[in-house]
Coordinates of C-alpha atoms in Angstrom, one line a residue:
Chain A
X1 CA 3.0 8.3 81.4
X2 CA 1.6 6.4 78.2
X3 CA 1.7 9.1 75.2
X4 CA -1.3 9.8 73.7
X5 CA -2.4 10.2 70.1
X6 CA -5.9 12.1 68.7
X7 CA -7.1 13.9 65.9
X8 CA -5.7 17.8 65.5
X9 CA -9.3 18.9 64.9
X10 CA -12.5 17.4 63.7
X11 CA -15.9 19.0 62.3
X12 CA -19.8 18.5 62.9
X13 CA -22.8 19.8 62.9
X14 CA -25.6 20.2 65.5
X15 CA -27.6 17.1 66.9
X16 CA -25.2 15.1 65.3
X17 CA -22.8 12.7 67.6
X18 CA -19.3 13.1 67.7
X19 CA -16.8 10.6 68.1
X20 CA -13.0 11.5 69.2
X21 CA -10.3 8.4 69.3
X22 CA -7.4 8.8 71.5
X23 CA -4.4 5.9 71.1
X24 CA -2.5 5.1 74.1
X25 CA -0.5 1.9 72.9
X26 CA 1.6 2.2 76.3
X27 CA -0.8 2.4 78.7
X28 CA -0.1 0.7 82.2
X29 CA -2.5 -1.6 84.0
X30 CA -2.6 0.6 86.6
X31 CA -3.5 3.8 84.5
X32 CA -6.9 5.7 83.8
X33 CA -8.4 7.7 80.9
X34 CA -9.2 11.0 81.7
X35 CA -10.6 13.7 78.9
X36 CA -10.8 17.4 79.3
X37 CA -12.9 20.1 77.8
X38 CA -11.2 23.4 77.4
X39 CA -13.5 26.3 76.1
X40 CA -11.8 29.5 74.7
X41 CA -10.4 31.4 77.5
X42 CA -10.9 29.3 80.2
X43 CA -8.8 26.3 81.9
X44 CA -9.6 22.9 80.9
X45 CA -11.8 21.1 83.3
X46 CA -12.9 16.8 83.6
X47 CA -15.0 15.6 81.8
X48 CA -14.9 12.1 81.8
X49 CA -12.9 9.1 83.3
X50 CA -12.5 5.6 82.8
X51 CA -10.5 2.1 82.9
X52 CA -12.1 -0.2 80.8
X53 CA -15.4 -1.0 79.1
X54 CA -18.3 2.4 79.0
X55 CA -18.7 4.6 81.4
X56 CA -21.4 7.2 80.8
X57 CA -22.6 10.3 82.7
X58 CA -24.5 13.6 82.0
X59 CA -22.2 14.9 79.4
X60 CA -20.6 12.2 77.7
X61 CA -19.7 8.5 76.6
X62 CA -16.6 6.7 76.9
X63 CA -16.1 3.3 75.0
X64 CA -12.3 1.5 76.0
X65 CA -11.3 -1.8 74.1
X66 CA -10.5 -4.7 75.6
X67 CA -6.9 -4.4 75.0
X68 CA -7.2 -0.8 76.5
X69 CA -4.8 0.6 73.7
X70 CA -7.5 3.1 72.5
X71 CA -10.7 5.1 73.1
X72 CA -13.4 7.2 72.0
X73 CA -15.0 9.8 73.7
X74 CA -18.5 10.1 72.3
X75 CA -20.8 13.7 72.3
X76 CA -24.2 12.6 71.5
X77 CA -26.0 15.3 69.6
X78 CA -23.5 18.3 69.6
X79 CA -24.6 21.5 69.9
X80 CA -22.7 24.8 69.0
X81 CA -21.4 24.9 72.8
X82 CA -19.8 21.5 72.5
X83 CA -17.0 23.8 70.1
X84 CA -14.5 23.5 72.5
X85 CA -10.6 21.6 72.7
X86 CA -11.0 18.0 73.7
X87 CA -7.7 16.2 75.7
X88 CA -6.9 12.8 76.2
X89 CA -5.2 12.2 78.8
X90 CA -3.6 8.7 80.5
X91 CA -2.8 9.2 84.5
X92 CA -1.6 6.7 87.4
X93 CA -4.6 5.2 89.2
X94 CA -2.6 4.8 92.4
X95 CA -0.8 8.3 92.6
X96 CA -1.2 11.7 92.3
X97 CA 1.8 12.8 88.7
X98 CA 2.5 15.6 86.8
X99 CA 0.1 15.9 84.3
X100 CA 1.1 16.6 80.6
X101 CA -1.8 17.5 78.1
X102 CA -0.9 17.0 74.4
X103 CA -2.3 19.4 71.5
X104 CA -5.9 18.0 72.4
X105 CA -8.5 17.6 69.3
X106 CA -10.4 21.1 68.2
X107 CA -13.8 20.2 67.5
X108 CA -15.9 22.9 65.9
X109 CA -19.3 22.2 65.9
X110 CA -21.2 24.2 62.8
X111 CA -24.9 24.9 62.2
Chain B
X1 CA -12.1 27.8 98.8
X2 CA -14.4 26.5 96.5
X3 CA -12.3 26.2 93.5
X4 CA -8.9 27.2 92.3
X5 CA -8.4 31.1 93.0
X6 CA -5.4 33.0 90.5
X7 CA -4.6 36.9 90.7
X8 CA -4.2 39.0 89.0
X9 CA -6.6 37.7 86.4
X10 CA -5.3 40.6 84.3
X11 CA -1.4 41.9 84.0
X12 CA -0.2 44.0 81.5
X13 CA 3.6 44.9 82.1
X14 CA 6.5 46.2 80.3
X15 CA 9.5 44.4 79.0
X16 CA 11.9 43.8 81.3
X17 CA 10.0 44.6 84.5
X18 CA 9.0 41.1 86.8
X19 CA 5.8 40.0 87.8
X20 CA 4.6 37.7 90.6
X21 CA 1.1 35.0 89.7
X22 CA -0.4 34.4 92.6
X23 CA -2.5 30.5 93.4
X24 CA -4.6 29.8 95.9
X25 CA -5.6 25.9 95.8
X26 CA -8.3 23.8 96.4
X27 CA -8.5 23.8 100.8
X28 CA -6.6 20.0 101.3
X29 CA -5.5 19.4 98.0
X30 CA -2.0 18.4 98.3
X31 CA -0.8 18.8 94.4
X32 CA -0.4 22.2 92.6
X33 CA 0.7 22.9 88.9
X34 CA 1.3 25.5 86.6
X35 CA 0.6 25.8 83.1
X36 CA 1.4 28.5 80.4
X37 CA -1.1 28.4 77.1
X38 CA 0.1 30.6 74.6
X39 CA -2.8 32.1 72.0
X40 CA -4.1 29.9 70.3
X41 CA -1.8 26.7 71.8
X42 CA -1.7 23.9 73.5
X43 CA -0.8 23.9 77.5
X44 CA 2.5 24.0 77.9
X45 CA 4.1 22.4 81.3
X46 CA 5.4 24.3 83.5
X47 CA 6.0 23.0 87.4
X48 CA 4.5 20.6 89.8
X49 CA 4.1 20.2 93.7
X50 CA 3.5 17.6 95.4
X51 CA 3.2 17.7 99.3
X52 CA 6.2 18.3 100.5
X53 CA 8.4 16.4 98.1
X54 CA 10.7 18.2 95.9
X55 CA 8.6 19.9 93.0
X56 CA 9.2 18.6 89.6
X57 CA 10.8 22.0 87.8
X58 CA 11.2 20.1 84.5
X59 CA 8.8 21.9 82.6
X60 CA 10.2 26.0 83.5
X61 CA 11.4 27.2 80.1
X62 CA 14.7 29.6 81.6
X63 CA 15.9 30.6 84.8
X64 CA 14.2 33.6 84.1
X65 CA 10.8 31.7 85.9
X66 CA 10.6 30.2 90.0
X67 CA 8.0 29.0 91.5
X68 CA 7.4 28.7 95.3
X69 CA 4.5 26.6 97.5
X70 CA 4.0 27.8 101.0
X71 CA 3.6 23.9 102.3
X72 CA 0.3 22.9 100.4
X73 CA -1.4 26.5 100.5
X74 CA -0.6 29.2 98.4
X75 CA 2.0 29.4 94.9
X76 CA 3.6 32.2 93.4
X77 CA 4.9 31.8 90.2
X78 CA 7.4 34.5 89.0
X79 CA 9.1 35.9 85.9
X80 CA 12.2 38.2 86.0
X81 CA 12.6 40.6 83.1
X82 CA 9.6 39.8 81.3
X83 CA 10.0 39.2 77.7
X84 CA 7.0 39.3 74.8
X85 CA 7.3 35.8 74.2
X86 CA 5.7 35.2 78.1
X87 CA 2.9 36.9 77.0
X88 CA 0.2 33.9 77.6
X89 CA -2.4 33.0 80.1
X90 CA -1.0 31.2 83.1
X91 CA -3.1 28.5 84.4
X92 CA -3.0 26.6 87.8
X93 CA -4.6 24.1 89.0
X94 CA -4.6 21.3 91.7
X95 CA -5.6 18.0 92.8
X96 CA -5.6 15.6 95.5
X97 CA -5.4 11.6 94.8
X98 CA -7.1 11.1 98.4
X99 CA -10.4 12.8 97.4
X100 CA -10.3 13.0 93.6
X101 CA -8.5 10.4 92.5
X102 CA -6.2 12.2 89.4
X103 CA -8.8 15.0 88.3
X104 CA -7.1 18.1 88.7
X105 CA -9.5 21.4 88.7
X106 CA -8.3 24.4 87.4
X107 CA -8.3 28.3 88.1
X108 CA -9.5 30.7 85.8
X109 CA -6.0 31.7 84.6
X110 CA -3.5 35.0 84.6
X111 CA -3.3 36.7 81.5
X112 CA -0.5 38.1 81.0
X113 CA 0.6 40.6 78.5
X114 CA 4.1 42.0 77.9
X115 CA 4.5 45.2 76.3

């Protein structure tokens, strides 16, 4: 799987938007992007999932290049809820694989 | 079920005794894995299952830890002689490619604390 990159932690405030880049240089023509939320004492769960250009749905944005080498998970107008761990995550598109989540980005969102 | 089921939700145990976590999957989801997530850490691979293919036991830390998958039902993972440093939550969760593609849905966790 195509190692992924993203900021330890980031901070915001509320209503602002939030924008988290994740950097897979390696990443397979055959492979997704796939972020997950994690609150504090509870398993992560999906959030988002795409292959190229925007995809958008209830909770979030997400904006992949061209070249598919990056992303950027957009949060428009955080609220203190959104304080959660956010992973990046690049998967096969044609099979189920183990699943390995890297140190994820800690966004604390403050008043 | 409806989602991913883990018990106990809650162990506290003493060093040196073994425990036994206990996953029930998503009904027809074909892949199963285990996580451990120490405080205030990242999640930490542990094992993954896959039908009936060999699981991948790449990610269990000593032989102290097995894991077993009852064809593509039930998991227990277990620790002999329980040391502090397994004190974590243990996470499972599953998927299946057929029906969602890679998103894999988690249980609520194990905690488990060794004393």
């Amino acid at each position: 799987l195509a190692k992924t990159t993203q900021p330890i932690s980031m901070d915001s405030y509320e209503g602002q938007e939030v924008n988290i880049t994740c950097s897979h240089n390696n990443i397979a023509t055959n492979d997704y992007i796939t972020w997950y939320q994690q609150f504090p004492s509870q398993g992560p769960r999906f959030i988002i999932q795409g292959y190229k250009t925007k995809v958008t749905n209830e909770v979030a944005s997400l904006f992949i290049p061209a070249d598919r080498k990056s992303s950027t998970l957009s949060l428009p107008r955080v609220s203190l809820s959104d304080t959660a761990v956010y992973y990046c995550l690049v998967v096969p598109g044609d099979s189920s694989y183990k699943l390995i989540f890297g140190s994820g980005t800690r966004l604390l969102v403050r008043p | 079920g409806a989602g991913v089921s883990q018990s106990p939700s809650n162990k506290v145990t003493e060093k040196g005794k073994d425990v036994e976590l206990r996953c029930d999957p998503i009904s027809g989801h074909t892949a199963l894995y285990w996580y451990r997530q120490r405080l205030g850490q990242g999640l930490e691979f542990l094992i993954y299952f896959q039908g009936n293919s060999a699981p991948d036991k790449s990610g269990l830390p000593s032989d102290r830890f097995s894991a077993e998958r009852t064809g593509e039902s039930v998991s227990t993972l277990t620790i002999q002689r329980t040391q502090q440093e397994d004190s974590a939550v243990y996470l499972c969760a599953s998927s299946s490619y057929q029906t969602s593609g890679n998103t894999i849905y988690f249980g609520e966790g194990s905690w488990l604390t060794v004393v």
